[in-house]
XYZ file of N, CA and C in Angstrom:
591
model
N -30.828 -26.954 92.842
C -32.087 -26.929 92.132
C -31.910 -27.607 90.775
N -32.722 -28.613 90.468
C -32.595 -29.370 89.229
C -33.278 -28.694 88.066
N -33.090 -29.298 86.903
C -33.714 -28.766 85.700
C -35.205 -29.029 85.732
N -35.961 -28.149 85.057
C -37.406 -28.307 84.968
C -37.706 -29.461 84.023
N -38.605 -30.339 84.439
C -39.031 -31.459 83.596
C -40.287 -31.003 82.861
N -40.171 -30.904 81.546
C -41.300 -30.440 80.743
C -42.128 -31.631 80.276
N -43.432 -31.487 80.396
C -44.365 -32.488 79.873
C -45.391 -31.762 79.012
N -46.151 -32.525 78.260
C -47.181 -31.914 77.426
C -48.176 -31.142 78.288
N -48.482 -31.661 79.460
C -49.442 -30.997 80.350
C -48.888 -29.712 80.969
N -47.575 -29.665 81.182
C -47.010 -28.509 81.889
C -46.274 -27.522 80.980
N -46.243 -27.790 79.697
C -45.398 -26.999 78.791
C -45.817 -25.527 78.707
N -47.089 -25.253 78.980
C -47.544 -23.869 78.925
C -47.386 -23.141 80.256
N -47.177 -23.877 81.338
C -46.986 -23.251 82.647
C -45.627 -22.570 82.717
N -44.596 -23.326 82.431
C -43.250 -22.766 82.382
C -42.687 -23.144 81.025
N -42.730 -22.189 80.124
C -42.380 -22.464 78.736
C -40.876 -22.704 78.564
N -40.534 -23.724 77.797
C -39.106 -23.973 77.546
C -38.513 -22.904 76.625
N -37.219 -22.769 76.741
C -36.470 -21.851 75.883
C -35.868 -22.669 74.726
N -35.342 -21.966 73.741
C -34.712 -22.632 72.595
C -33.597 -23.557 73.082
N -32.839 -23.108 74.066
C -31.721 -23.910 74.586
C -32.191 -25.227 75.221
N -33.451 -25.286 75.652
C -33.999 -26.490 76.289
C -34.530 -27.508 75.283
N -34.798 -27.067 74.076
C -35.519 -27.886 73.104
C -34.860 -29.246 72.857
N -33.559 -29.264 72.671
C -32.842 -30.517 72.377
C -32.937 -31.525 73.518
N -33.201 -31.044 74.729
C -33.255 -31.922 75.901
C -34.671 -32.391 76.240
N -35.645 -31.912 75.483
C -37.033 -32.311 75.730
C -37.271 -33.732 75.231
N -38.221 -34.415 75.845
C -38.621 -35.736 75.347
C -39.126 -35.585 73.918
N -38.922 -36.624 73.112
C -39.368 -36.582 71.711
C -40.848 -36.276 71.594
N -41.625 -36.826 72.501
C -43.069 -36.609 72.491
C -43.390 -35.118 72.674
N -42.672 -34.451 73.560
C -42.884 -33.021 73.818
C -42.416 -32.206 72.609
N -41.266 -32.577 72.036
C -40.779 -31.890 70.834
C -41.807 -31.979 69.709
N -42.319 -33.178 69.499
C -43.311 -33.391 68.440
C -44.559 -32.557 68.701
N -44.991 -32.515 69.952
C -46.167 -31.737 70.331
C -45.947 -30.257 70.011
N -44.783 -29.742 70.333
C -44.458 -28.331 70.056
C -44.508 -28.069 68.553
N -43.932 -28.975 67.764
C -43.939 -28.791 66.304
C -45.359 -28.847 65.749
N -46.219 -29.667 66.354
C -47.593 -29.810 65.864
C -48.469 -28.602 66.187
N -48.219 -27.982 67.319
C -49.073 -26.858 67.723
C -48.414 -25.512 67.467
N -47.564 -25.463 66.479
C -46.878 -24.204 66.187
C -47.924 -23.092 66.075
N -47.725 -22.043 66.841
C -48.685 -20.942 66.770
C -48.635 -20.245 65.411
N -49.550 -19.315 65.219
C -49.576 -18.604 63.938
C -48.274 -17.830 63.733
N -48.019 -17.507 62.484
C -46.806 -16.772 62.140
C -46.756 -15.436 62.860
N -45.579 -15.100 63.369
C -45.389 -13.848 64.088
C -43.983 -13.346 63.779
N -43.847 -12.152 63.216
C -42.511 -11.669 62.869
C -41.713 -11.118 64.047
N -42.345 -10.918 65.204
C -41.666 -10.253 66.323
C -41.073 -11.231 67.331
N -39.821 -10.981 67.664
C -39.168 -11.731 68.741
C -39.491 -11.048 70.068
N -39.639 -11.852 71.089
C -39.854 -11.302 72.434
C -38.771 -11.866 73.350
N -37.785 -11.041 73.618
C -36.708 -11.446 74.507
C -36.899 -10.695 75.813
N -37.313 -11.454 76.813
C -37.750 -10.894 78.100
C -38.906 -9.949 77.818
N -38.783 -8.689 78.165
C -39.893 -7.751 77.909
C -39.671 -6.935 76.643
N -38.595 -7.200 75.963
C -38.227 -6.428 74.771
C -38.773 -7.104 73.511
N -39.444 -6.322 72.667
C -39.948 -6.820 71.390
C -38.988 -6.371 70.300
N -38.483 -7.322 69.547
C -37.563 -7.011 68.460
C -38.251 -7.340 67.136
N -38.492 -6.307 66.351
C -39.110 -6.494 65.043
C -38.026 -6.807 64.019
N -38.386 -7.549 62.956
C -37.402 -7.766 61.890
C -37.106 -6.433 61.206
N -35.954 -6.320 60.610
C -35.579 -5.046 59.997
C -36.386 -4.739 58.743
N -37.159 -5.719 58.254
C -38.047 -5.527 57.104
C -39.401 -6.154 57.426
N -40.447 -5.631 56.832
C -41.794 -6.168 57.062
C -42.131 -7.270 56.069
N -41.485 -7.229 54.913
C -41.769 -8.196 53.853
C -40.477 -8.579 53.155
N -40.326 -9.846 52.836
C -39.120 -10.307 52.141
C -39.006 -9.701 50.745
N -40.107 -9.192 50.199
C -40.046 -8.539 48.888
C -39.146 -7.308 48.935
N -39.008 -6.690 50.099
C -38.189 -5.478 50.196
C -36.716 -5.770 50.499
N -36.382 -7.034 50.704
C -34.972 -7.401 50.873
C -34.197 -7.117 49.589
N -32.924 -6.785 49.740
C -32.065 -6.741 48.552
C -32.029 -8.153 47.990
N -31.893 -8.257 46.683
C -31.890 -9.570 46.046
C -30.804 -10.462 46.643
N -29.609 -9.916 46.862
C -28.511 -10.715 47.413
C -28.864 -11.214 48.816
N -29.598 -10.403 49.593
C -30.011 -10.825 50.929
C -31.010 -11.982 50.858
N -31.943 -11.890 49.919
C -32.902 -12.977 49.739
C -32.184 -14.256 49.317
N -31.215 -14.128 48.438
C -30.415 -15.284 48.009
C -29.742 -15.923 49.230
N -29.142 -15.092 50.085
C -28.446 -15.596 51.276
C -29.415 -16.262 52.257
N -30.573 -15.652 52.465
C -31.562 -16.226 53.386
C -32.075 -17.555 52.851
N -32.334 -17.632 51.558
C -32.768 -18.906 50.956
C -31.700 -19.971 51.144
N -30.463 -19.594 50.922
C -29.347 -20.529 51.079
C -29.266 -21.011 52.534
N -29.356 -20.074 53.482
C -29.305 -20.433 54.904
C -30.487 -21.322 55.283
N -31.655 -21.031 54.738
C -32.861 -21.808 55.041
C -32.701 -23.243 54.534
N -32.221 -23.380 53.302
C -31.999 -24.720 52.733
C -30.975 -25.502 53.544
N -29.987 -24.798 54.092
C -28.943 -25.443 54.893
C -29.281 -25.485 56.379
N -30.506 -25.106 56.712
C -31.004 -25.114 58.092
C -30.121 -24.299 59.036
N -29.555 -23.209 58.524
C -28.756 -22.302 59.345
C -29.659 -21.167 59.829
N -30.551 -21.512 60.756
C -31.536 -20.551 61.243
C -30.886 -19.430 62.049
N -29.793 -19.725 62.730
C -29.086 -18.697 63.492
C -28.661 -17.562 62.567
N -28.129 -17.908 61.410
C -27.702 -16.893 60.450
C -28.886 -16.042 59.990
N -30.035 -16.670 59.774
C -31.230 -15.927 59.356
C -31.672 -14.979 60.459
N -31.697 -15.457 61.701
C -32.110 -14.606 62.814
C -31.132 -13.439 63.013
N -29.845 -13.695 62.848
C -28.863 -12.611 62.954
C -29.109 -11.580 61.858
N -29.357 -12.066 60.641
C -29.580 -11.197 59.490
C -30.831 -10.340 59.672
N -31.940 -10.961 60.079
C -33.216 -10.255 60.146
C -33.417 -9.446 61.432
N -32.863 -9.949 62.547
C -33.141 -9.324 63.837
C -31.912 -8.730 64.522
N -30.737 -9.093 64.060
C -29.519 -8.595 64.691
C -29.288 -9.159 66.082
N -29.812 -10.361 66.345
C -29.648 -10.969 67.669
C -28.421 -11.878 67.699
N -27.924 -12.090 68.892
C -26.789 -12.988 69.072
C -27.302 -14.410 69.308
N -26.396 -15.359 69.246
C -26.764 -16.745 69.543
C -27.253 -16.872 70.987
N -26.615 -16.160 71.889
C -26.996 -16.210 73.308
C -28.434 -15.717 73.493
N -28.791 -14.616 72.820
C -30.156 -14.096 72.909
C -31.159 -15.094 72.323
N -30.794 -15.694 71.213
C -31.689 -16.634 70.547
C -31.952 -17.858 71.420
N -30.928 -18.337 72.100
C -31.087 -19.510 72.960
C -32.013 -19.243 74.150
N -32.164 -17.973 74.526
C -33.031 -17.617 75.653
C -34.479 -17.351 75.217
N -34.719 -17.445 73.933
C -36.042 -17.154 73.385
C -37.038 -18.252 73.736
N -38.254 -17.855 74.082
C -39.354 -18.794 74.314
C -39.530 -19.663 73.064
N -39.627 -20.963 73.240
C -39.661 -21.898 72.118
C -40.856 -21.656 71.193
N -41.987 -21.239 71.757
C -43.168 -20.982 70.927
C -42.979 -19.725 70.089
N -42.354 -18.710 70.670
C -42.050 -17.490 69.929
C -41.058 -17.788 68.804
N -40.070 -18.618 69.112
C -39.073 -19.027 68.122
C -39.743 -19.696 66.924
N -40.608 -20.672 67.203
C -41.269 -21.382 66.109
C -42.264 -20.494 65.355
N -42.884 -19.548 66.035
C -43.805 -18.659 65.323
C -43.030 -17.714 64.398
N -41.819 -17.325 64.787
C -40.966 -16.510 63.907
C -40.475 -17.336 62.723
N -40.125 -18.585 62.972
C -39.715 -19.467 61.871
C -40.881 -19.641 60.893
N -42.094 -19.753 61.436
C -43.269 -19.876 60.571
C -43.430 -18.636 59.709
N -43.210 -17.450 60.287
C -43.285 -16.210 59.518
C -42.231 -16.207 58.401
N -41.017 -16.608 58.733
C -39.934 -16.667 57.741
C -40.306 -17.644 56.628
N -40.790 -18.832 57.010
C -41.190 -19.852 56.032
C -42.316 -19.327 55.143
N -43.308 -18.683 55.752
C -44.422 -18.128 54.976
C -43.937 -17.095 53.968
N -43.005 -16.232 54.391
C -42.460 -15.214 53.484
C -41.771 -15.868 52.280
N -40.950 -16.869 52.553
C -40.237 -17.562 51.471
C -41.211 -18.300 50.551
N -42.235 -18.924 51.131
C -43.207 -19.668 50.336
C -44.044 -18.753 49.454
N -44.419 -17.575 49.965
C -45.199 -16.627 49.155
C -44.408 -16.174 47.934
N -43.131 -15.907 48.131
C -42.292 -15.495 47.006
C -42.144 -16.656 46.013
N -41.916 -17.859 46.526
C -41.772 -19.031 45.660
C -43.052 -19.276 44.849
N -44.216 -19.103 45.485
C -45.491 -19.279 44.775
C -45.646 -18.241 43.668
N -45.292 -16.996 43.952
C -45.374 -15.933 42.940
C -44.422 -16.211 41.786
N -43.228 -16.703 42.116
C -42.265 -17.040 41.064
C -42.798 -18.169 40.191
N -43.356 -19.187 40.841
C -43.879 -20.328 40.084
C -45.028 -19.899 39.183
N -45.883 -19.048 39.704
C -47.052 -18.595 38.960
C -46.684 -17.662 37.808
N -45.717 -16.779 38.029
C -45.411 -15.732 37.054
C -44.152 -15.956 36.222
N -43.239 -16.770 36.725
C -41.971 -16.954 36.023
C -41.758 -18.388 35.576
N -42.805 -19.190 35.675
C -42.682 -20.603 35.334
C -42.291 -20.748 33.867
N -41.177 -21.367 33.636
C -40.697 -21.587 32.271
C -40.359 -23.053 32.109
N -41.048 -23.680 31.201
C -40.806 -25.090 30.917
C -39.914 -25.187 29.683
N -38.749 -25.765 29.842
C -37.832 -25.919 28.709
C -38.452 -26.829 27.653
N -38.235 -26.475 26.397
C -38.753 -27.296 25.304
C -37.953 -28.591 25.220
N -38.480 -29.550 24.512
C -37.770 -30.824 24.334
C -36.414 -30.601 23.671
N -36.377 -29.667 22.723
C -35.112 -29.356 22.033
C -34.093 -28.778 23.015
N -34.566 -27.879 23.901
C -33.669 -27.270 24.890
C -33.155 -28.325 25.877
N -34.062 -29.223 26.279
C -33.652 -30.304 27.182
C -32.636 -31.213 26.504
N -32.899 -31.531 25.258
C -31.987 -32.399 24.509
C -30.614 -31.743 24.356
N -30.613 -30.423 24.227
C -29.350 -29.681 24.087
C -28.610 -29.549 25.416
N -29.291 -29.878 26.544
C -28.625 -29.852 27.850
C -28.934 -28.631 28.689
N -30.154 -28.097 28.587
C -30.509 -26.894 29.355
C -30.374 -27.100 30.867
N -30.481 -28.368 31.326
C -30.364 -28.643 32.757
C -28.973 -28.298 33.299
N -27.991 -28.253 32.432
C -26.620 -27.928 32.849
C -26.516 -26.553 33.493
N -27.440 -25.645 33.134
C -27.390 -24.295 33.678
C -27.837 -24.237 35.134
N -28.516 -25.266 35.622
C -29.011 -25.282 36.997
C -27.882 -25.174 38.017
N -26.704 -25.638 37.670
C -25.588 -25.587 38.615
C -25.138 -24.151 38.913
N -25.548 -23.210 38.065
C -25.162 -21.808 38.269
C -26.155 -21.047 39.134
N -27.250 -21.705 39.511
C -28.237 -21.144 40.435
C -28.699 -19.762 39.951
N -28.678 -18.763 40.841
C -29.192 -17.430 40.512
C -28.327 -16.697 39.485
N -27.092 -17.151 39.276
C -26.177 -16.416 38.407
C -26.652 -16.396 36.959
N -27.396 -17.410 36.545
C -27.963 -17.415 35.186
C -28.913 -16.226 35.040
N -29.751 -16.024 36.052
C -30.697 -14.908 36.033
C -29.948 -13.581 36.066
N -28.941 -13.487 36.937
C -28.147 -12.265 37.033
C -27.471 -11.950 35.702
N -26.906 -12.959 35.067
C -26.243 -12.775 33.779
C -27.250 -12.292 32.722
N -28.469 -12.830 32.783
C -29.505 -12.396 31.847
C -29.918 -10.953 32.078
N -30.062 -10.561 33.340
C -30.449 -9.180 33.648
C -29.388 -8.175 33.216
N -28.131 -8.553 33.341
C -27.034 -7.635 33.019
C -26.580 -7.753 31.567
N -27.209 -8.666 30.827
C -26.765 -8.950 29.446
C -25.277 -9.291 29.401
N -24.820 -9.994 30.429
C -23.425 -10.437 30.475
C -22.434 -9.375 30.925
N -22.902 -8.199 31.293
C -22.024 -7.103 31.721
C -21.794 -7.204 33.227
N -20.635 -7.715 33.619
C -20.354 -7.942 35.045
C -20.277 -6.643 35.851
N -20.091 -5.507 35.193
C -20.044 -4.230 35.914
C -21.426 -3.833 36.443
N -22.476 -4.470 35.943
C -23.844 -4.153 36.388
C -24.349 -5.122 37.464
N -23.571 -6.136 37.788
C -24.025 -7.156 38.733
C -24.352 -6.573 40.101
N -23.481 -5.727 40.616
C -23.675 -5.132 41.941
C -24.980 -4.337 41.991
N -25.282 -3.634 40.919
C -26.516 -2.845 40.839
C -27.734 -3.741 41.049
N -27.810 -4.842 40.317
C -28.971 -5.728 40.407
C -29.020 -6.489 41.737
N -27.885 -6.943 42.211
C -27.862 -7.685 43.474
C -28.322 -6.832 44.656
N -28.143 -5.517 44.561
C -28.512 -4.628 45.656
C -29.872 -3.957 45.472
N -30.588 -4.319 44.416
C -31.958 -3.826 44.236
C -32.895 -4.695 45.063
N -34.049 -4.136 45.434
C -35.022 -4.925 46.192
C -35.500 -6.083 45.317
N -35.871 -7.186 45.971
C -36.342 -8.319 45.181
C -37.651 -7.984 44.482
N -38.424 -7.077 45.021
C -39.656 -6.633 44.363
C -39.333 -6.059 42.983
N -38.285 -5.250 42.891
C -37.834 -4.676 41.623
C -37.353 -5.778 40.679
N -36.524 -6.675 41.197
C -35.982 -7.765 40.382
C -37.115 -8.637 39.842
N -38.069 -8.976 40.691
C -39.190 -9.827 40.285
C -39.998 -9.167 39.169
N -40.267 -7.873 39.323
C -41.018 -7.141 38.289
C -40.255 -7.175 36.964
N -38.960 -6.984 37.035
C -38.105 -7.013 35.836
C -38.127 -8.404 35.198
N -38.051 -9.440 36.029
C -38.078 -10.817 35.514
C -39.435 -11.143 34.886
N -40.512 -10.629 35.471
C -41.849 -10.843 34.886
C -41.927 -10.199 33.507
N -41.401 -8.989 33.389
C -41.396 -8.299 32.104
C -40.590 -9.096 31.069
N -39.394 -9.526 31.444
C -38.565 -10.305 30.520
C -39.247 -11.615 30.128
N -39.912 -12.253 31.083
C -40.624 -13.499 30.811
C -41.775 -13.263 29.840
N -42.548 -12.193 30.053
C -43.657 -11.873 29.150
C -43.149 -11.542 27.750
N -42.025 -10.831 27.660
C -41.431 -10.527 26.350
C -41.006 -11.814 25.638
N -40.410 -12.748 26.409
C -39.977 -14.017 25.815
C -41.174 -14.792 25.292
N -42.250 -14.849 26.086
C -43.447 -15.576 25.644
C -44.071 -14.907 24.420
N -44.079 -13.576 24.401
C -44.597 -12.841 23.247
C -43.790 -13.177 21.995
N -42.457 -13.131 22.130
C -41.592 -13.435 20.982
C -41.775 -14.877 20.502
N -41.936 -15.816 21.458
C -42.183 -17.219 21.081
C -43.478 -17.346 20.288
N -44.535 -16.651 20.742
C -45.825 -16.709 20.037
C -45.730 -16.064 18.670
N -45.008 -14.947 18.601
C -44.826 -14.277 17.302
C -44.106 -15.181 16.309
N -43.060 -15.864 16.784
C -42.331 -16.784 15.902
C -43.226 -17.917 15.437
N -44.067 -18.397 16.333
C -45.001 -19.473 15.997
C -45.999 -19.012 14.936
N -46.519 -17.799 15.086
C -47.476 -17.248 14.124
C -46.811 -17.058 12.767
N -45.619 -16.483 12.765
C -44.886 -16.258 11.516
C -44.567 -17.591 10.851
N -44.173 -18.577 11.640
C -43.854 -19.899 11.101
C -45.083 -20.538 10.457
N -46.250 -20.412 11.121
C -47.496 -20.966 10.558
C -47.853 -20.286 9.241
N -47.698 -18.957 9.204
C -48.026 -18.196 7.999
C -47.097 -18.591 6.856
N -45.813 -18.779 7.181
C -44.841 -19.167 6.157
C -45.134 -20.546 5.597
N -45.633 -21.451 6.428
C -45.961 -22.804 5.970
C -47.160 -22.793 5.027
N -48.101 -21.862 5.277
C -49.286 -21.761 4.408
C -48.931 -21.217 3.045
N -47.918 -20.359 3.003
C -47.557 -19.719 1.726
C -46.678 -20.570 0.898
């Protein structure tokens, strides 16, 4: 018995599995990517429904969110699925391709919602003076700059913050950001008053 030949017309009759995706014609692959169903957090392996261990990425430990972001950027989706669902590579390869892509869409949506909230609430534009001084150099430290700021440089507190939910960390970062903006405005007001006197 030969392999099933998938076409755009027949793809819904006998759905391909993740393991089949690489062998599909480019046209069929493109079609699957274009018609990605709505986001769905649940995996369906045979008749078994596997829910992610969390309903929202906000409830992930900060270190877990860092790892998932890293895996996502490196396109290590297997690692993300293992982390969130506890599935093996063998189980993942047997997953219906549409279910797989709908779960990826859910993961992408979760990451994008957090990124949008960060951009909206934590957006910090370095001043020209800070840029001139080399503020971009800190980018190579990634999340560690934020961790160092939260702990005030006390490495004994790092584990505490890394294991807090990202919802907690985000709230803390929003507070620190608002305090920084308040202090910047206060300095500006004091500076203006001093110039008048």
